[in-house]
């Protein structure tokens, strides 16, 4: 475990001792894509391997984040579905870090995990739904954007895998079928607002595997009461973690770090037992999502005719103009998934 200095090592020893002694018992975890990368699911922003690096090959997109933006999806859904076809090719299993969060829950010290992830691996690790606030929704259900008719996952996957864009077949509808995940520009689940008060009563906040670049989650760590320790487990520094005297930065691979924490807590065997139960199983295919996404993006690009590229160029120009206009009147509404980097577009 890499800590910035000796005092951080002392802080983490103190925090784990307090958990063992029962004086820390309301832990809130704020998680992001980094907790799933060792399971083969790339994050957004890691250079070269992150999803944005992959989709920046889609030169037709006005900017990589457009693929997850609802306004872009409404008129140009093909790139999103090409990406999704890659995602659908494999079954992912929880990582050691998911097992660690599940361990906190089983030990009775987890209050809530706020996850930005849409992969559903917290549930797969056995954390009960009422202790998971899936801020950006999760894959596993989908419906028509217009008439809201739900589609079964089986039907949805079969249409997407066949290369079609799934559309509603109710009379006169023809709406796009979209997973119930929150795209940029869409409102967050209604229960998000109510759930954030939990941060104020937490006695420990652990932020894992997130760059804290997407709002409103980026603002959650600052809701912790003064004096409450905030621990960042991530490869890189993130958000305002490190600005308070009680912050502890553990800048390393999250699976390694949680194993060390489990050692300090005396819970290593329990962690490995959960991991054995929920992690990769004998006979699993190797998770190679990165290859799958690359392949699907390549295929998508090869299918673009000159005529279609002209249409996309039209979309690009339209969007750039639209965004320019929009930037002149950016709303202050925080209840929308906003990528801080969008503001630079
Ligand atoms: P991000 O901006 O890509 O940041 C990920 C962070 O995790 C970076 O700071 C990395 O350095 C760090 N990281 C990556 N791997 C590890 C590791 N093994 N150990 C320690 N640190 C690591 O992603 P965020 O979650 O901050 O951004 C929020 C977006 C990402 C949400 O809208 C999600 O829907 C979206 N997303 C989700 C998934 C998923 O569900 N698995 C995957 C990719 C993106």
mmCIF file with all atom_site columns, N, CA and C and ligand atoms in Angstrom, residues 32-34 36-37 41-46 51 116-119 136 209-212 214 234-236 252-254 337, ligand 1:
data_model
loop_
_atom_site.group_PDB
_atom_site.id
_atom_site.type_symbol
_atom_site.label_atom_id
_atom_site.label_alt_id
_atom_site.label_comp_id
_atom_site.label_asym_id
_atom_site.label_entity_id
_atom_site.label_seq_id
_atom_site.pdbx_PDB_ins_code
_atom_site.Cartn_x
_atom_site.Cartn_y
_atom_site.Cartn_z
_atom_site.occupancy
_atom_site.B_iso_or_equiv
_atom_site.pdbx_formal_charge
_atom_site.auth_seq_id
_atom_site.auth_comp_id
_atom_site.auth_asym_id
_atom_site.auth_atom_id
_atom_site.pdbx_PDB_model_num
ATOM   1   N N   . UNK A 1 32  ? -16.307 4.288  -8.206  1.00 0.00 ? 32  UNK A N   1
ATOM   2   C CA  . UNK A 1 32  ? -16.355 4.601  -9.635  1.00 0.00 ? 32  UNK A CA  1
ATOM   3   C C   . UNK A 1 32  ? -15.759 3.472  -10.456 1.00 0.00 ? 32  UNK A C   1
ATOM   4   N N   . UNK A 1 33  ? -15.554 3.747  -11.716 1.00 0.00 ? 33  UNK A N   1
ATOM   5   C CA  . UNK A 1 33  ? -15.185 2.710  -12.689 1.00 0.00 ? 33  UNK A CA  1
ATOM   6   C C   . UNK A 1 33  ? -13.897 1.967  -12.336 1.00 0.00 ? 33  UNK A C   1
ATOM   7   N N   . UNK A 1 34  ? -13.007 2.601  -11.543 1.00 0.00 ? 34  UNK A N   1
ATOM   8   C CA  . UNK A 1 34  ? -11.734 1.955  -11.187 1.00 0.00 ? 34  UNK A CA  1
ATOM   9   C C   . UNK A 1 34  ? -11.907 0.677  -10.390 1.00 0.00 ? 34  UNK A C   1
ATOM   10  N N   . UNK A 1 36  ? -13.835 -1.687 -11.101 1.00 0.00 ? 36  UNK A N   1
ATOM   11  C CA  . UNK A 1 36  ? -14.179 -2.797 -12.005 1.00 0.00 ? 36  UNK A CA  1
ATOM   12  C C   . UNK A 1 36  ? -13.092 -3.090 -13.037 1.00 0.00 ? 36  UNK A C   1
ATOM   13  N N   . UNK A 1 37  ? -12.037 -2.267 -13.091 1.00 0.00 ? 37  UNK A N   1
ATOM   14  C CA  . UNK A 1 37  ? -11.070 -2.438 -14.195 1.00 0.00 ? 37  UNK A CA  1
ATOM   15  C C   . UNK A 1 37  ? -10.339 -3.782 -14.129 1.00 0.00 ? 37  UNK A C   1
ATOM   16  N N   . UNK A 1 41  ? -13.337 -4.527 -17.174 1.00 0.00 ? 41  UNK A N   1
ATOM   17  C CA  . UNK A 1 41  ? -14.257 -3.480 -17.643 1.00 0.00 ? 41  UNK A CA  1
ATOM   18  C C   . UNK A 1 41  ? -13.510 -2.148 -17.597 1.00 0.00 ? 41  UNK A C   1
ATOM   19  N N   . UNK A 1 42  ? -13.095 -1.601 -18.744 1.00 0.00 ? 42  UNK A N   1
ATOM   20  C CA  . UNK A 1 42  ? -12.277 -0.387 -18.710 1.00 0.00 ? 42  UNK A CA  1
ATOM   21  C C   . UNK A 1 42  ? -13.003 0.794  -18.068 1.00 0.00 ? 42  UNK A C   1
ATOM   22  N N   . UNK A 1 43  ? -12.229 1.711  -17.495 1.00 0.00 ? 43  UNK A N   1
ATOM   23  C CA  . UNK A 1 43  ? -12.843 2.922  -16.961 1.00 0.00 ? 43  UNK A CA  1
ATOM   24  C C   . UNK A 1 43  ? -12.991 3.937  -18.096 1.00 0.00 ? 43  UNK A C   1
ATOM   25  N N   . UNK A 1 44  ? -13.347 5.180  -17.770 1.00 0.00 ? 44  UNK A N   1
ATOM   26  C CA  . UNK A 1 44  ? -13.505 6.192  -18.811 1.00 0.00 ? 44  UNK A CA  1
ATOM   27  C C   . UNK A 1 44  ? -12.167 6.800  -19.213 1.00 0.00 ? 44  UNK A C   1
ATOM   28  N N   . UNK A 1 45  ? -11.418 7.267  -18.181 1.00 0.00 ? 45  UNK A N   1
ATOM   29  C CA  . UNK A 1 45  ? -10.378 8.256  -18.485 1.00 0.00 ? 45  UNK A CA  1
ATOM   30  C C   . UNK A 1 45  ? -8.936  7.778  -18.422 1.00 0.00 ? 45  UNK A C   1
ATOM   31  N N   . UNK A 1 46  ? -8.681  6.499  -18.079 1.00 0.00 ? 46  UNK A N   1
ATOM   32  C CA  . UNK A 1 46  ? -7.278  6.067  -18.055 1.00 0.00 ? 46  UNK A CA  1
ATOM   33  C C   . UNK A 1 46  ? -6.718  6.154  -19.481 1.00 0.00 ? 46  UNK A C   1
ATOM   34  N N   . UNK A 1 51  ? -12.236 3.884  -21.844 1.00 0.00 ? 51  UNK A N   1
ATOM   35  C CA  . UNK A 1 51  ? -13.258 3.854  -22.901 1.00 0.00 ? 51  UNK A CA  1
ATOM   36  C C   . UNK A 1 51  ? -13.137 5.082  -23.809 1.00 0.00 ? 51  UNK A C   1
ATOM   37  N N   . UNK A 1 116 ? -21.105 4.963  -9.172  1.00 0.00 ? 116 UNK A N   1
ATOM   38  C CA  . UNK A 1 116 ? -21.386 5.583  -10.471 1.00 0.00 ? 116 UNK A CA  1
ATOM   39  C C   . UNK A 1 116 ? -21.440 4.498  -11.548 1.00 0.00 ? 116 UNK A C   1
ATOM   40  N N   . UNK A 1 117 ? -21.109 3.267  -11.147 1.00 0.00 ? 117 UNK A N   1
ATOM   41  C CA  . UNK A 1 117 ? -20.989 2.205  -12.149 1.00 0.00 ? 117 UNK A CA  1
ATOM   42  C C   . UNK A 1 117 ? -22.340 1.670  -12.573 1.00 0.00 ? 117 UNK A C   1
ATOM   43  N N   . UNK A 1 118 ? -22.380 1.270  -13.835 1.00 0.00 ? 118 UNK A N   1
ATOM   44  C CA  . UNK A 1 118 ? -23.634 0.775  -14.381 1.00 0.00 ? 118 UNK A CA  1
ATOM   45  C C   . UNK A 1 118 ? -23.547 -0.741 -14.624 1.00 0.00 ? 118 UNK A C   1
ATOM   46  N N   . UNK A 1 119 ? -22.440 -1.354 -14.135 1.00 0.00 ? 119 UNK A N   1
ATOM   47  C CA  . UNK A 1 119 ? -22.219 -2.769 -14.434 1.00 0.00 ? 119 UNK A CA  1
ATOM   48  C C   . UNK A 1 119 ? -22.937 -3.733 -13.482 1.00 0.00 ? 119 UNK A C   1
ATOM   49  N N   . UNK A 1 136 ? -26.017 6.379  -11.424 1.00 0.00 ? 136 UNK A N   1
ATOM   50  C CA  . UNK A 1 136 ? -26.235 6.489  -12.871 1.00 0.00 ? 136 UNK A CA  1
ATOM   51  C C   . UNK A 1 136 ? -27.040 5.314  -13.424 1.00 0.00 ? 136 UNK A C   1
ATOM   52  N N   . UNK A 1 209 ? -11.668 4.331  -6.676  1.00 0.00 ? 209 UNK A N   1
ATOM   53  C CA  . UNK A 1 209 ? -11.689 4.100  -8.119  1.00 0.00 ? 209 UNK A CA  1
ATOM   54  C C   . UNK A 1 209 ? -12.473 5.119  -8.917  1.00 0.00 ? 209 UNK A C   1
ATOM   55  N N   . UNK A 1 210 ? -12.375 6.381  -8.541  1.00 0.00 ? 210 UNK A N   1
ATOM   56  C CA  . UNK A 1 210 ? -13.075 7.404  -9.328  1.00 0.00 ? 210 UNK A CA  1
ATOM   57  C C   . UNK A 1 210 ? -12.209 8.649  -9.481  1.00 0.00 ? 210 UNK A C   1
ATOM   58  N N   . UNK A 1 211 ? -12.330 9.275  -10.644 1.00 0.00 ? 211 UNK A N   1
ATOM   59  C CA  . UNK A 1 211 ? -11.595 10.526 -10.869 1.00 0.00 ? 211 UNK A CA  1
ATOM   60  C C   . UNK A 1 211 ? -12.368 11.717 -10.299 1.00 0.00 ? 211 UNK A C   1
ATOM   61  N N   . UNK A 1 212 ? -13.596 11.471 -9.829  1.00 0.00 ? 212 UNK A N   1
ATOM   62  C CA  . UNK A 1 212 ? -14.478 12.533 -9.300  1.00 0.00 ? 212 UNK A CA  1
ATOM   63  C C   . UNK A 1 212 ? -14.602 13.694 -10.292 1.00 0.00 ? 212 UNK A C   1
ATOM   64  N N   . UNK A 1 214 ? -17.284 13.657 -12.559 1.00 0.00 ? 214 UNK A N   1
ATOM   65  C CA  . UNK A 1 214 ? -18.681 13.756 -12.987 1.00 0.00 ? 214 UNK A CA  1
ATOM   66  C C   . UNK A 1 214 ? -19.541 14.238 -11.815 1.00 0.00 ? 214 UNK A C   1
ATOM   67  N N   . UNK A 1 234 ? -7.169  5.094  -4.817  1.00 0.00 ? 234 UNK A N   1
ATOM   68  C CA  . UNK A 1 234 ? -7.220  5.338  -6.267  1.00 0.00 ? 234 UNK A CA  1
ATOM   69  C C   . UNK A 1 234 ? -5.795  5.401  -6.804  1.00 0.00 ? 234 UNK A C   1
ATOM   70  N N   . UNK A 1 235 ? -5.669  5.210  -8.121  1.00 0.00 ? 235 UNK A N   1
ATOM   71  C CA  . UNK A 1 235 ? -4.315  5.352  -8.681  1.00 0.00 ? 235 UNK A CA  1
ATOM   72  C C   . UNK A 1 235 ? -3.860  6.807  -8.659  1.00 0.00 ? 235 UNK A C   1
ATOM   73  N N   . UNK A 1 236 ? -4.827  7.716  -8.866  1.00 0.00 ? 236 UNK A N   1
ATOM   74  C CA  . UNK A 1 236 ? -4.469  9.139  -8.962  1.00 0.00 ? 236 UNK A CA  1
ATOM   75  C C   . UNK A 1 236 ? -5.220  9.927  -7.896  1.00 0.00 ? 236 UNK A C   1
ATOM   76  N N   . UNK A 1 252 ? -2.799  3.796  -5.081  1.00 0.00 ? 252 UNK A N   1
ATOM   77  C CA  . UNK A 1 252 ? -2.279  2.523  -5.587  1.00 0.00 ? 252 UNK A CA  1
ATOM   78  C C   . UNK A 1 252 ? -3.435  1.762  -6.226  1.00 0.00 ? 252 UNK A C   1
ATOM   79  N N   . UNK A 1 253 ? -3.133  0.568  -6.710  1.00 0.00 ? 253 UNK A N   1
ATOM   80  C CA  . UNK A 1 253 ? -4.181  -0.297 -7.247  1.00 0.00 ? 253 UNK A CA  1
ATOM   81  C C   . UNK A 1 253 ? -5.184  -0.613 -6.126  1.00 0.00 ? 253 UNK A C   1
ATOM   82  N N   . UNK A 1 254 ? -6.478  -0.523 -6.434  1.00 0.00 ? 254 UNK A N   1
ATOM   83  C CA  . UNK A 1 254 ? -7.450  -0.662 -5.346  1.00 0.00 ? 254 UNK A CA  1
ATOM   84  C C   . UNK A 1 254 ? -7.534  -2.100 -4.810  1.00 0.00 ? 254 UNK A C   1
ATOM   85  N N   . UNK A 1 337 ? -26.788 14.478 -14.668 1.00 0.00 ? 337 UNK A N   1
ATOM   86  C CA  . UNK A 1 337 ? -25.425 13.963 -14.739 1.00 0.00 ? 337 UNK A CA  1
ATOM   87  C C   . UNK A 1 337 ? -24.634 14.883 -15.657 1.00 0.00 ? 337 UNK A C   1
HETATM 88  P P1  . LIG B 2 .   ? -13.061 7.611  -14.554 1.00 0.00 ? 1   LIG B P1  1
HETATM 89  O O1  . LIG B 2 .   ? -13.176 9.058  -14.764 1.00 0.00 ? 1   LIG B O1  1
HETATM 90  O O2  . LIG B 2 .   ? -12.614 6.773  -15.702 1.00 0.00 ? 1   LIG B O2  1
HETATM 91  O O3  . LIG B 2 .   ? -12.018 7.427  -13.337 1.00 0.00 ? 1   LIG B O3  1
HETATM 92  C C1  . LIG B 2 .   ? -11.580 6.155  -12.920 1.00 0.00 ? 1   LIG B C1  1
HETATM 93  C C2  . LIG B 2 .   ? -10.519 6.356  -11.865 1.00 0.00 ? 1   LIG B C2  1
HETATM 94  O O4  . LIG B 2 .   ? -10.160 5.082  -11.353 1.00 0.00 ? 1   LIG B O4  1
HETATM 95  C C3  . LIG B 2 .   ? -9.232  7.006  -12.394 1.00 0.00 ? 1   LIG B C3  1
HETATM 96  O O5  . LIG B 2 .   ? -8.804  8.003  -11.487 1.00 0.00 ? 1   LIG B O5  1
HETATM 97  C C4  . LIG B 2 .   ? -8.240  5.837  -12.452 1.00 0.00 ? 1   LIG B C4  1
HETATM 98  O O6  . LIG B 2 .   ? -6.895  6.236  -12.196 1.00 0.00 ? 1   LIG B O6  1
HETATM 99  C C5  . LIG B 2 .   ? -8.737  4.956  -11.325 1.00 0.00 ? 1   LIG B C5  1
HETATM 100 N N1  . LIG B 2 .   ? -8.443  3.537  -11.496 1.00 0.00 ? 1   LIG B N1  1
HETATM 101 C C6  . LIG B 2 .   ? -8.634  2.772  -12.591 1.00 0.00 ? 1   LIG B C6  1
HETATM 102 N N2  . LIG B 2 .   ? -8.309  1.490  -12.330 1.00 0.00 ? 1   LIG B N2  1
HETATM 103 C C7  . LIG B 2 .   ? -7.904  1.460  -11.035 1.00 0.00 ? 1   LIG B C7  1
HETATM 104 C C8  . LIG B 2 .   ? -7.436  0.439  -10.171 1.00 0.00 ? 1   LIG B C8  1
HETATM 105 N N3  . LIG B 2 .   ? -7.336  -0.857 -10.570 1.00 0.00 ? 1   LIG B N3  1
HETATM 106 N N4  . LIG B 2 .   ? -7.093  0.770  -8.906  1.00 0.00 ? 1   LIG B N4  1
HETATM 107 C C9  . LIG B 2 .   ? -7.181  2.055  -8.473  1.00 0.00 ? 1   LIG B C9  1
HETATM 108 N N5  . LIG B 2 .   ? -7.613  3.069  -9.237  1.00 0.00 ? 1   LIG B N5  1
HETATM 109 C C10 . LIG B 2 .   ? -7.976  2.768  -10.504 1.00 0.00 ? 1   LIG B C10 1
HETATM 110 O O7  . LIG B 2 .   ? -14.413 6.976  -14.001 1.00 0.00 ? 1   LIG B O7  1
HETATM 111 P P2  . LIG B 2 .   ? -15.418 7.562  -12.907 1.00 0.00 ? 1   LIG B P2  1
HETATM 112 O O8  . LIG B 2 .   ? -16.092 6.394  -12.311 1.00 0.00 ? 1   LIG B O8  1
HETATM 113 O O9  . LIG B 2 .   ? -14.770 8.534  -12.017 1.00 0.00 ? 1   LIG B O9  1
HETATM 114 O O10 . LIG B 2 .   ? -16.451 8.379  -13.800 1.00 0.00 ? 1   LIG B O10 1
HETATM 115 C C11 . LIG B 2 .   ? -17.824 8.238  -13.644 1.00 0.00 ? 1   LIG B C11 1
HETATM 116 C C12 . LIG B 2 .   ? -18.482 7.657  -14.876 1.00 0.00 ? 1   LIG B C12 1
HETATM 117 C C13 . LIG B 2 .   ? -17.774 6.413  -15.326 1.00 0.00 ? 1   LIG B C13 1
HETATM 118 C C14 . LIG B 2 .   ? -19.868 7.185  -14.601 1.00 0.00 ? 1   LIG B C14 1
HETATM 119 O O11 . LIG B 2 .   ? -20.772 7.915  -15.368 1.00 0.00 ? 1   LIG B O11 1
HETATM 120 C C15 . LIG B 2 .   ? -19.934 5.695  -14.978 1.00 0.00 ? 1   LIG B C15 1
HETATM 121 O O12 . LIG B 2 .   ? -21.164 5.324  -15.524 1.00 0.00 ? 1   LIG B O12 1
HETATM 122 C C16 . LIG B 2 .   ? -18.836 5.537  -15.934 1.00 0.00 ? 1   LIG B C16 1
HETATM 123 N N6  . LIG B 2 .   ? -18.255 4.196  -16.169 1.00 0.00 ? 1   LIG B N6  1
HETATM 124 C C17 . LIG B 2 .   ? -18.709 3.095  -15.531 1.00 0.00 ? 1   LIG B C17 1
HETATM 125 C C18 . LIG B 2 .   ? -18.128 1.871  -15.771 1.00 0.00 ? 1   LIG B C18 1
HETATM 126 C C19 . LIG B 2 .   ? -18.630 0.642  -15.065 1.00 0.00 ? 1   LIG B C19 1
HETATM 127 O O13 . LIG B 2 .   ? -19.819 0.572  -14.782 1.00 0.00 ? 1   LIG B O13 1
HETATM 128 N N7  . LIG B 2 .   ? -17.761 -0.306 -14.762 1.00 0.00 ? 1   LIG B N7  1
HETATM 129 C C20 . LIG B 2 .   ? -17.064 1.762  -16.669 1.00 0.00 ? 1   LIG B C20 1
HETATM 130 C C21 . LIG B 2 .   ? -16.618 2.933  -17.317 1.00 0.00 ? 1   LIG B C21 1
HETATM 131 C C22 . LIG B 2 .   ? -17.224 4.138  -17.060 1.00 0.00 ? 1   LIG B C22 1
#
